[in-house]
Short mmCIF file of C-alpha atoms in Angstrom, two decimals:
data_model
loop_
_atom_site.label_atom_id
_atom_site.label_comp_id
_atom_site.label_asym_id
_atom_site.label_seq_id
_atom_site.Cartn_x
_atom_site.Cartn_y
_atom_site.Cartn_z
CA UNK A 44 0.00 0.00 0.00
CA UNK A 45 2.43 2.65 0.78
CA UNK A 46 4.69 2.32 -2.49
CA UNK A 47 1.21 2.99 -4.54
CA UNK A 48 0.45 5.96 -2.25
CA UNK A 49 4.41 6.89 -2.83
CA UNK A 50 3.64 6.59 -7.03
CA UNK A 51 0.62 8.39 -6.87
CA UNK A 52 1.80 11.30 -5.16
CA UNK A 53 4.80 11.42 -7.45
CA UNK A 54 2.62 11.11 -10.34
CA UNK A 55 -0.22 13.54 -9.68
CA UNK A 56 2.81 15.63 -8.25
CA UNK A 57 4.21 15.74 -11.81
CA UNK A 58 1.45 16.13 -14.08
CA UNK A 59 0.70 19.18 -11.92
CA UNK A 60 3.88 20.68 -11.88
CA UNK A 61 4.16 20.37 -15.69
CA UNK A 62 0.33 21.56 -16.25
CA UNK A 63 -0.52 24.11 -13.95
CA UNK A 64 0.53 27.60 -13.87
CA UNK A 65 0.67 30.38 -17.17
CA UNK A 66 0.43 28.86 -19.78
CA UNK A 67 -1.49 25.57 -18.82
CA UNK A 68 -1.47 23.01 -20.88
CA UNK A 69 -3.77 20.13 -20.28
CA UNK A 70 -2.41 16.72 -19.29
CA UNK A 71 -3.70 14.89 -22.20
CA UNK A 72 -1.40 17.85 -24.47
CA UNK A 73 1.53 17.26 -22.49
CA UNK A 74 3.47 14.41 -24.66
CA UNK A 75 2.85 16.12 -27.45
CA UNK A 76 3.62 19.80 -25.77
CA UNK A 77 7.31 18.56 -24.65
CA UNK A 78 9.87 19.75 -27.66
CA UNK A 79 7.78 21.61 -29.00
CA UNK A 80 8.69 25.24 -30.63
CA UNK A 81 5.61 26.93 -29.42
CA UNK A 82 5.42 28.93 -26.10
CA UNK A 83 3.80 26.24 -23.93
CA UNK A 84 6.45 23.91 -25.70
CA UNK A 85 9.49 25.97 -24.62
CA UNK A 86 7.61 26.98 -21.22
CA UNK A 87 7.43 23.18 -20.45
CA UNK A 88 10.78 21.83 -21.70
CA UNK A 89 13.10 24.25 -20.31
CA UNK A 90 11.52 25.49 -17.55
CA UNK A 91 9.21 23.01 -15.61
CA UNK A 92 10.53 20.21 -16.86
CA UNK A 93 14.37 20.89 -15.31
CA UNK A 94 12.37 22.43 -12.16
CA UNK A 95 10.77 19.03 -12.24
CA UNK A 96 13.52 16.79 -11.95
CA UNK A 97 15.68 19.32 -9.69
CA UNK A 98 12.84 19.09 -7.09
CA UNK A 99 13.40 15.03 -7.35
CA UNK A 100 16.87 15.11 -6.98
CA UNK A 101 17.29 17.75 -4.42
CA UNK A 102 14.70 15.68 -2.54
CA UNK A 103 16.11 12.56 -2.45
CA UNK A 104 19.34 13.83 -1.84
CA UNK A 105 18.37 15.25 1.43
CA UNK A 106 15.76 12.25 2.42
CA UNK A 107 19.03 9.91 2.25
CA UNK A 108 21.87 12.68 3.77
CA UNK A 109 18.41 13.04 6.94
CA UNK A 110 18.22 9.18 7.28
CA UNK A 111 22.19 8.54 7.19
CA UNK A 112 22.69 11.61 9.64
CA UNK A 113 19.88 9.80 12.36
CA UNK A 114 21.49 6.11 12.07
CA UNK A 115 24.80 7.04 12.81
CA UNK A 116 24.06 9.25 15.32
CA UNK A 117 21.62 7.41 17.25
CA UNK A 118 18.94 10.01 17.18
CA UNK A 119 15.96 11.02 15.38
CA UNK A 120 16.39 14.56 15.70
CA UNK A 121 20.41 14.81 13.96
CA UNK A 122 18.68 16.57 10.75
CA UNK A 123 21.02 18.94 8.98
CA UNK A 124 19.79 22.11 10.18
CA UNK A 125 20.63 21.08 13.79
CA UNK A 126 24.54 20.09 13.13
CA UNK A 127 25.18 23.14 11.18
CA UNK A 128 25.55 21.64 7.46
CA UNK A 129 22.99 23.52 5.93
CA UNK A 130 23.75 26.75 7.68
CA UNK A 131 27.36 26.16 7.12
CA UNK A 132 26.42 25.41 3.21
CA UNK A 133 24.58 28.40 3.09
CA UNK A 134 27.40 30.28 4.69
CA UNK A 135 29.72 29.43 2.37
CA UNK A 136 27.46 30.35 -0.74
CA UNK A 137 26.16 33.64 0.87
CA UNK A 138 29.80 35.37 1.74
CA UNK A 139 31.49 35.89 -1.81
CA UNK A 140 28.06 37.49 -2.94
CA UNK A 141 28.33 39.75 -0.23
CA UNK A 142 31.95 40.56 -0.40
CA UNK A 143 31.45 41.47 -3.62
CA UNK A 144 33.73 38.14 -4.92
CA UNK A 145 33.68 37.23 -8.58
CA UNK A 146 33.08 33.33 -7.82
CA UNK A 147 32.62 31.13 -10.86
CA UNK A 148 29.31 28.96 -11.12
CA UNK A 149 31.35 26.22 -10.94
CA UNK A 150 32.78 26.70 -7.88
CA UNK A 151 30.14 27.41 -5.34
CA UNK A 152 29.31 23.69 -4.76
CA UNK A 153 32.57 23.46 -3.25
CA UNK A 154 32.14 26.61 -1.26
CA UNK A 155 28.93 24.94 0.30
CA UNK A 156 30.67 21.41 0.63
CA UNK A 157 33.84 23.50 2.76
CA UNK A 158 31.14 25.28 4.90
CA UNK A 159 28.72 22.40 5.25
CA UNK A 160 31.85 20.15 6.47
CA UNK A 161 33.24 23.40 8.33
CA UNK A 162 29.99 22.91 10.50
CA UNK A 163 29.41 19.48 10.53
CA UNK A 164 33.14 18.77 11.64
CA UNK A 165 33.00 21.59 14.18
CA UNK A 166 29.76 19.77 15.85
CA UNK A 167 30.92 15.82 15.62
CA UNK A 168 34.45 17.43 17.52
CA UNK A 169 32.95 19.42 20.05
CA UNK A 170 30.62 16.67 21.03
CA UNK A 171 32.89 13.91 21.45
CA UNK A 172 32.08 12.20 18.06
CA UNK A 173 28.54 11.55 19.05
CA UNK A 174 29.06 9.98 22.25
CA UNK A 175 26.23 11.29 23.75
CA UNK A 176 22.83 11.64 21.25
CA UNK A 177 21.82 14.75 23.34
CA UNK A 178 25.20 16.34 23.12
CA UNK A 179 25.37 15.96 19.70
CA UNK A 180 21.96 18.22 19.16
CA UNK A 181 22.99 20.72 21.61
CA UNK A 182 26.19 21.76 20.40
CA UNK A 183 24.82 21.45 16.68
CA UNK A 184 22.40 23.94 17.86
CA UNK A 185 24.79 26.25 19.31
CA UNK A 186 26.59 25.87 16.11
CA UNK A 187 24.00 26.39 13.86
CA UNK A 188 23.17 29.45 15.78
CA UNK A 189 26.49 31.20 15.52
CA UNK A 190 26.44 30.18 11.56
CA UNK A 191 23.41 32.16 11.39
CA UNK A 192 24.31 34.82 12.98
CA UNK A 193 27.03 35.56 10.69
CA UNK A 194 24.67 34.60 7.54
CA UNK A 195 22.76 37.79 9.84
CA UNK A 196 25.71 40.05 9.93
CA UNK A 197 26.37 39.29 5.92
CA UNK A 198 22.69 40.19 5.62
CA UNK A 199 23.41 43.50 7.19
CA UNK A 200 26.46 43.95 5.13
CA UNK A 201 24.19 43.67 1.88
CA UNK A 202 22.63 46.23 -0.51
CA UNK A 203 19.17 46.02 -1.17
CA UNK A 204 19.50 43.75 -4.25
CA UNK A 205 21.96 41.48 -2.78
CA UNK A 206 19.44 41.43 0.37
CA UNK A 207 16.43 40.13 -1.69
CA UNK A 208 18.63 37.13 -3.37
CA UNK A 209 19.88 36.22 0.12
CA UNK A 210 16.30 36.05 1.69
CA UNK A 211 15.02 34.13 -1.15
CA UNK A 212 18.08 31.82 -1.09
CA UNK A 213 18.28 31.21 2.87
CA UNK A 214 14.72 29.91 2.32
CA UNK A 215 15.44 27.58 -0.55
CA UNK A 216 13.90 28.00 -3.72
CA UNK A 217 13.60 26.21 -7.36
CA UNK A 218 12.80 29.28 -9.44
CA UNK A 219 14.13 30.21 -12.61
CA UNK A 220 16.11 27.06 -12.60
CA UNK A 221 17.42 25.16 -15.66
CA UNK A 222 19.28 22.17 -17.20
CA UNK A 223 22.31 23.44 -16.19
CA UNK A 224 21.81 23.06 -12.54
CA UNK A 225 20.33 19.73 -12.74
CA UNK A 226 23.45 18.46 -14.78
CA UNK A 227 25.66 20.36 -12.17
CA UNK A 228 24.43 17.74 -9.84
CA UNK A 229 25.20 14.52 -11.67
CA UNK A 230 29.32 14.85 -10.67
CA UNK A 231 28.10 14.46 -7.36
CA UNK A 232 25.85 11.85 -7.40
CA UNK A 233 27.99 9.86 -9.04
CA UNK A 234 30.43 10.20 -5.86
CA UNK A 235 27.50 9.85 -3.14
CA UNK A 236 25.91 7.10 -4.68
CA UNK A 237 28.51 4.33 -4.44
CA UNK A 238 29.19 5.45 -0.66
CA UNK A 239 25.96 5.48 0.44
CA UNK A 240 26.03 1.98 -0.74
CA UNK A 241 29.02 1.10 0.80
CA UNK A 242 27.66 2.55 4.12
CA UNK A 243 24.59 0.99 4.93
CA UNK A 244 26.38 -2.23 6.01
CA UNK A 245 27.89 0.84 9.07
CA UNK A 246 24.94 2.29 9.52
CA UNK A 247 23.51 -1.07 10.16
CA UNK A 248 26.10 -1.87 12.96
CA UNK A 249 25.94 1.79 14.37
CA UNK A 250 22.28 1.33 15.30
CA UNK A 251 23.65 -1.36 17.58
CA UNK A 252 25.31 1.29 19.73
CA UNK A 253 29.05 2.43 20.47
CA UNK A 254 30.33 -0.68 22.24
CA UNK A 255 28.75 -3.43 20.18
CA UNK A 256 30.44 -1.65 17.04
CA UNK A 257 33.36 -1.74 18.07
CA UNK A 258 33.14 -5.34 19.46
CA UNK A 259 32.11 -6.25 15.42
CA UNK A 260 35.45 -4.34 14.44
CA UNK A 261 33.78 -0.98 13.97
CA UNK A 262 36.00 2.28 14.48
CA UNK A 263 32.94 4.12 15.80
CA UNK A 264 34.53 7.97 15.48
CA UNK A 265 35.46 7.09 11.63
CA UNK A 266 32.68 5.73 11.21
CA UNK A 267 30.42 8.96 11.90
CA UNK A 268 33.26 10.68 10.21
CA UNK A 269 32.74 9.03 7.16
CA UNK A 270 28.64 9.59 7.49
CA UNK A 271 29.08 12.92 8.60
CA UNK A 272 30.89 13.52 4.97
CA UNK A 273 28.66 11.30 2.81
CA UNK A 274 25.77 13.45 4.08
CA UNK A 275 27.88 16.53 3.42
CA UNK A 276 28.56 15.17 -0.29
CA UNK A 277 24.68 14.81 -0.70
CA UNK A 278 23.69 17.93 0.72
CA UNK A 279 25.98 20.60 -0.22
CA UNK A 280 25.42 20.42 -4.23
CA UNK A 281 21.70 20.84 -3.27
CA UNK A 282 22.29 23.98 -0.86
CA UNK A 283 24.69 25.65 -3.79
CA UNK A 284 21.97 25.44 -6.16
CA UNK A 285 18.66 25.26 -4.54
CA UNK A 286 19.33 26.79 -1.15
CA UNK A 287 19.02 24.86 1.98
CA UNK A 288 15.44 23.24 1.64
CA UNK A 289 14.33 23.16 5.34
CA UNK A 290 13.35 20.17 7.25
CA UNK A 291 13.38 17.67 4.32
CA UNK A 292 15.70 15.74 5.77
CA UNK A 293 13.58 15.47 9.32
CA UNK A 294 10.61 14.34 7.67
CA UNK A 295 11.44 11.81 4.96
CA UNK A 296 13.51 9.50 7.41
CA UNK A 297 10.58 9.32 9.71
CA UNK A 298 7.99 8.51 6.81
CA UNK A 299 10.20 6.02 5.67
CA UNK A 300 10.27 4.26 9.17
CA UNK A 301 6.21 4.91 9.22
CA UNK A 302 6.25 3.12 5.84
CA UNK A 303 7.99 -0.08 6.92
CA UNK A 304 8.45 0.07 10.87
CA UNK A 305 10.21 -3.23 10.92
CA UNK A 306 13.08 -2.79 8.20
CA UNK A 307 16.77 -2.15 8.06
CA UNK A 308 19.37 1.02 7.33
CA UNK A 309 19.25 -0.33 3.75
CA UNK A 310 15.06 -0.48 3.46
CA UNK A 311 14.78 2.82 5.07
CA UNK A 312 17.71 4.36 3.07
CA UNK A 313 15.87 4.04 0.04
CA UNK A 314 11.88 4.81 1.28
CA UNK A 315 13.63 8.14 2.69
CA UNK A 316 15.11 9.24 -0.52
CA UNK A 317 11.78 8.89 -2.03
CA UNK A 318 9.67 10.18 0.46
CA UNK A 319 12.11 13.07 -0.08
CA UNK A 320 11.83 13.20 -3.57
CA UNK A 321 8.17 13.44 -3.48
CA UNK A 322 7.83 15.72 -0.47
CA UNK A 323 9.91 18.47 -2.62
CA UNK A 324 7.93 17.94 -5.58
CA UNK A 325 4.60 18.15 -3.94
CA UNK A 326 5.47 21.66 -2.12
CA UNK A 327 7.06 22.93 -4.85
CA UNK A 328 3.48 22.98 -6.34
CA UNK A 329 1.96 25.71 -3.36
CA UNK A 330 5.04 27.50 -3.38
CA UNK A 331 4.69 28.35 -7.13
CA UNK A 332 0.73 28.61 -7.26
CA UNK A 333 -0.55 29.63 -4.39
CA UNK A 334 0.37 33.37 -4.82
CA UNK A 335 0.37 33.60 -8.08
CA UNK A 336 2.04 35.28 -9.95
CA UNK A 337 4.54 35.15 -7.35
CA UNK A 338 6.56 32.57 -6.13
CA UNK A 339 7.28 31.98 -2.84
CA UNK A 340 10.32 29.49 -1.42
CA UNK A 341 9.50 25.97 -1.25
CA UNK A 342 11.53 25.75 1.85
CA UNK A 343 8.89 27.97 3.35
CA UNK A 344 6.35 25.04 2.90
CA UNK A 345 8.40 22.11 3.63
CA UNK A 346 9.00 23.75 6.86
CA UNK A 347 5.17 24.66 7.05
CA UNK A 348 4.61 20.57 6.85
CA UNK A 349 7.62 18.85 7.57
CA UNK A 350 8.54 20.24 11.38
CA UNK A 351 4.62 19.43 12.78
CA UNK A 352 4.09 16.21 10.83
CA UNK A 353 7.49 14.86 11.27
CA UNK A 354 6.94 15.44 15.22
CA UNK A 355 3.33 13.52 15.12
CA UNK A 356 5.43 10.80 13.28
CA UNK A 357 8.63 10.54 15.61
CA UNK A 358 6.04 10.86 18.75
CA UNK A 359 4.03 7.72 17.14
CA UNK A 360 7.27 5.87 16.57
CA UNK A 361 8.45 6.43 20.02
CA UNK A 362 5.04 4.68 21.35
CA UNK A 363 5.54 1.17 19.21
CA UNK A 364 8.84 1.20 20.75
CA UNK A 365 7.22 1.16 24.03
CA UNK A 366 4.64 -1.38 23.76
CA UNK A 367 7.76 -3.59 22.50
CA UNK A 368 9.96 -3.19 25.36
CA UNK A 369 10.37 -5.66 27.58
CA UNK A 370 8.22 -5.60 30.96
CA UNK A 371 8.55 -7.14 34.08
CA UNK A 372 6.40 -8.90 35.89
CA UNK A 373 5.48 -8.10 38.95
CA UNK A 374 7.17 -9.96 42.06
CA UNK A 375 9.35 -11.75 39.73
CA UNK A 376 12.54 -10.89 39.39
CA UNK A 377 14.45 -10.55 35.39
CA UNK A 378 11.27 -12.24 34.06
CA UNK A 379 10.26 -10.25 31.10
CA UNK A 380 7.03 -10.45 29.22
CA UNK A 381 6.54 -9.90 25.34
CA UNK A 382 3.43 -9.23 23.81
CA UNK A 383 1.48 -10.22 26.80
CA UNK A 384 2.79 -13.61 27.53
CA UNK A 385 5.08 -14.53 30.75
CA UNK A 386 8.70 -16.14 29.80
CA UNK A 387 8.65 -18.92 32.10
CA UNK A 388 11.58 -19.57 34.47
CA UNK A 389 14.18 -22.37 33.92
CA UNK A 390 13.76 -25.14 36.02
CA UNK A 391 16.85 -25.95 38.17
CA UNK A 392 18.46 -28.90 36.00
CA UNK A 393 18.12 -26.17 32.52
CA UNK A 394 20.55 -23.66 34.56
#
């Protein structure tokens, strides 16, 4: 049931955001509208089309960076915008425009991978490599914060032109995007592809916690390392061109485990890029029609959606992990009870 849902959101998620807006062309037209020379023709091929597939990508890439951030960390709440990446991505796309530096288009994808790492790095050191889940979050926090606050000061610093492009791109947007930026993304996929797939064995073994990783032969700090960079690889491309998309990365991890509760890293890896995938594409769809004619950020929206629903979803998790912890039964000592029924005691000649 829940890949059909997962299709027909992606789907009706499509055929809207190639039909709808000025001029609309009518599903039906829409085979024959793509590569064509007339307006709707051009409108739809090099404009929704690439906006299309960028809101796919950009998706999935932060559904899997979300999901790979949470397993190694041991905690559901290690999204990007609480260790810093994103605001360290954004950081390091945001200060040459402001500074007046002539930066090549090329290059800002590895101005957001330096600042996403800068911040990522700067929160897995000052919390002791994730020792702690809850030490992790707080110092990401307090370095997210101080990331912002300069991405404040740079505001400050900026005219009024260079103010409006900052505002729009701190909320992450897919206007006016093209063909270009989608194929500026391939060179990186190609790179975070094959380590994602050599990671999910880790991430598998991480969920077990620090000591039992390291009793499988596990170097626990590299490990996270290692995540902490794959995630970086994914999400940096997507802050250079799209801005850092809020929240994405919270949501689709915990839809994925909603999807199939009882699965692994590897299940889960893949349900979160595509719940990823398809939340991007389906707010992409209010953020470019509900004000028409103007656009507003789709981060805007996934934030909107993805903080309160991921919350319901992580709060509903948290209770089927309850009802399948072990109880004990009362007056018995280390006798624990699954589902309902009593584990009975061994008799003296089974010790």
């Amino acid at each position: 049931m829940a890949p059909v849902c997962l299709t027909v959101a992606a789907v009706a998620g499509a055929v809207c955001a190639l039909s709808l807006g000025t001029p609309y062309v009518p599903p039906a037209r829409l085979p024959a509208t793509l590569g064509s020379d007339g307006l709707a023709g051009v409108v739809v091929t090099e404009l929704r089309l690439p906006r299309l597939v960028l809101a796919l990508v950009a998706g999935a890439c932060l559904g899997a960076a979300g999901l790979v951030l949470q397993e190694a960390l041991r905690n559901p709440l290690a999204v990007p915008e609480m260790l810093g990446v994103s605001s360290g991505a954004a950081l390091g796309v945001a200060a040459p425009l402001v500074l007046a530096l002539s930066v090549p288009l090329g290059l800002q994808p590895f101005l957001a991978l330096a600042g996403a790492a800068f911040g990522g790095l700067l929160t897995l050191v000052a919390a002791g490599f994730g020792r702690s889940p809850s030490s992790v979050l707080l110092t990401g926090a307090a370095v997210a914060a101080a990331l912002q606050a300069g991405l404040l000061v740079l505001m400050v610093m900026a005219d009024q032109l260079d103010l409006q492009l900052i505002y729009r791109y701190l909320l992450g947007s897919l206007s006016a995007r093209t063909w270009d930026d989608v194929t500026g993304l391939l060179p990186w996929l190609a790179v975070a592809v094959p380590a994602l797939v050599l990671c999910v064995p880790v991430l598998g073994v991480l969920r077990l916690g620090d000591d039992d990783a390291r009793a499988l032969g596990v170097r626990v700090e590299r490990a996270r390392v290692a995540a902490l960079a794959i995630a970086v690889v994914l999400i940096a491309p997507v802050v250079a061109v799209c801005g850092p998309v809020a929240w994405v990365g919270f949501l689709a991890p915990h839809l994925a485990r909603r999807l199939k509760p009882d699965g692994g890293a590897a299940a889960w890896l893949v349900r979160s890029a595509l719940c990823g995938a398809v939340v991007v594409l389906c707010a992409d769809q209010p953020a470019r029609l509900a004000l028409a004619p103007v656009e507003t950020p789709v981060g805007a929206w996934t934030a909107l959606v993805g903080v309160p629903v991921g919350v319901v979803l992580l709060k509903r998790g948290r209770r089927v992990a309850r009802r399948q912890e072990v109880v004990p039964v009362p007056g018995v000592p280390d006798v624990p009870v699954r589902g309902g029924e009593s584990v009975p005691l061994p008799r003296k000649a089974e010790r």
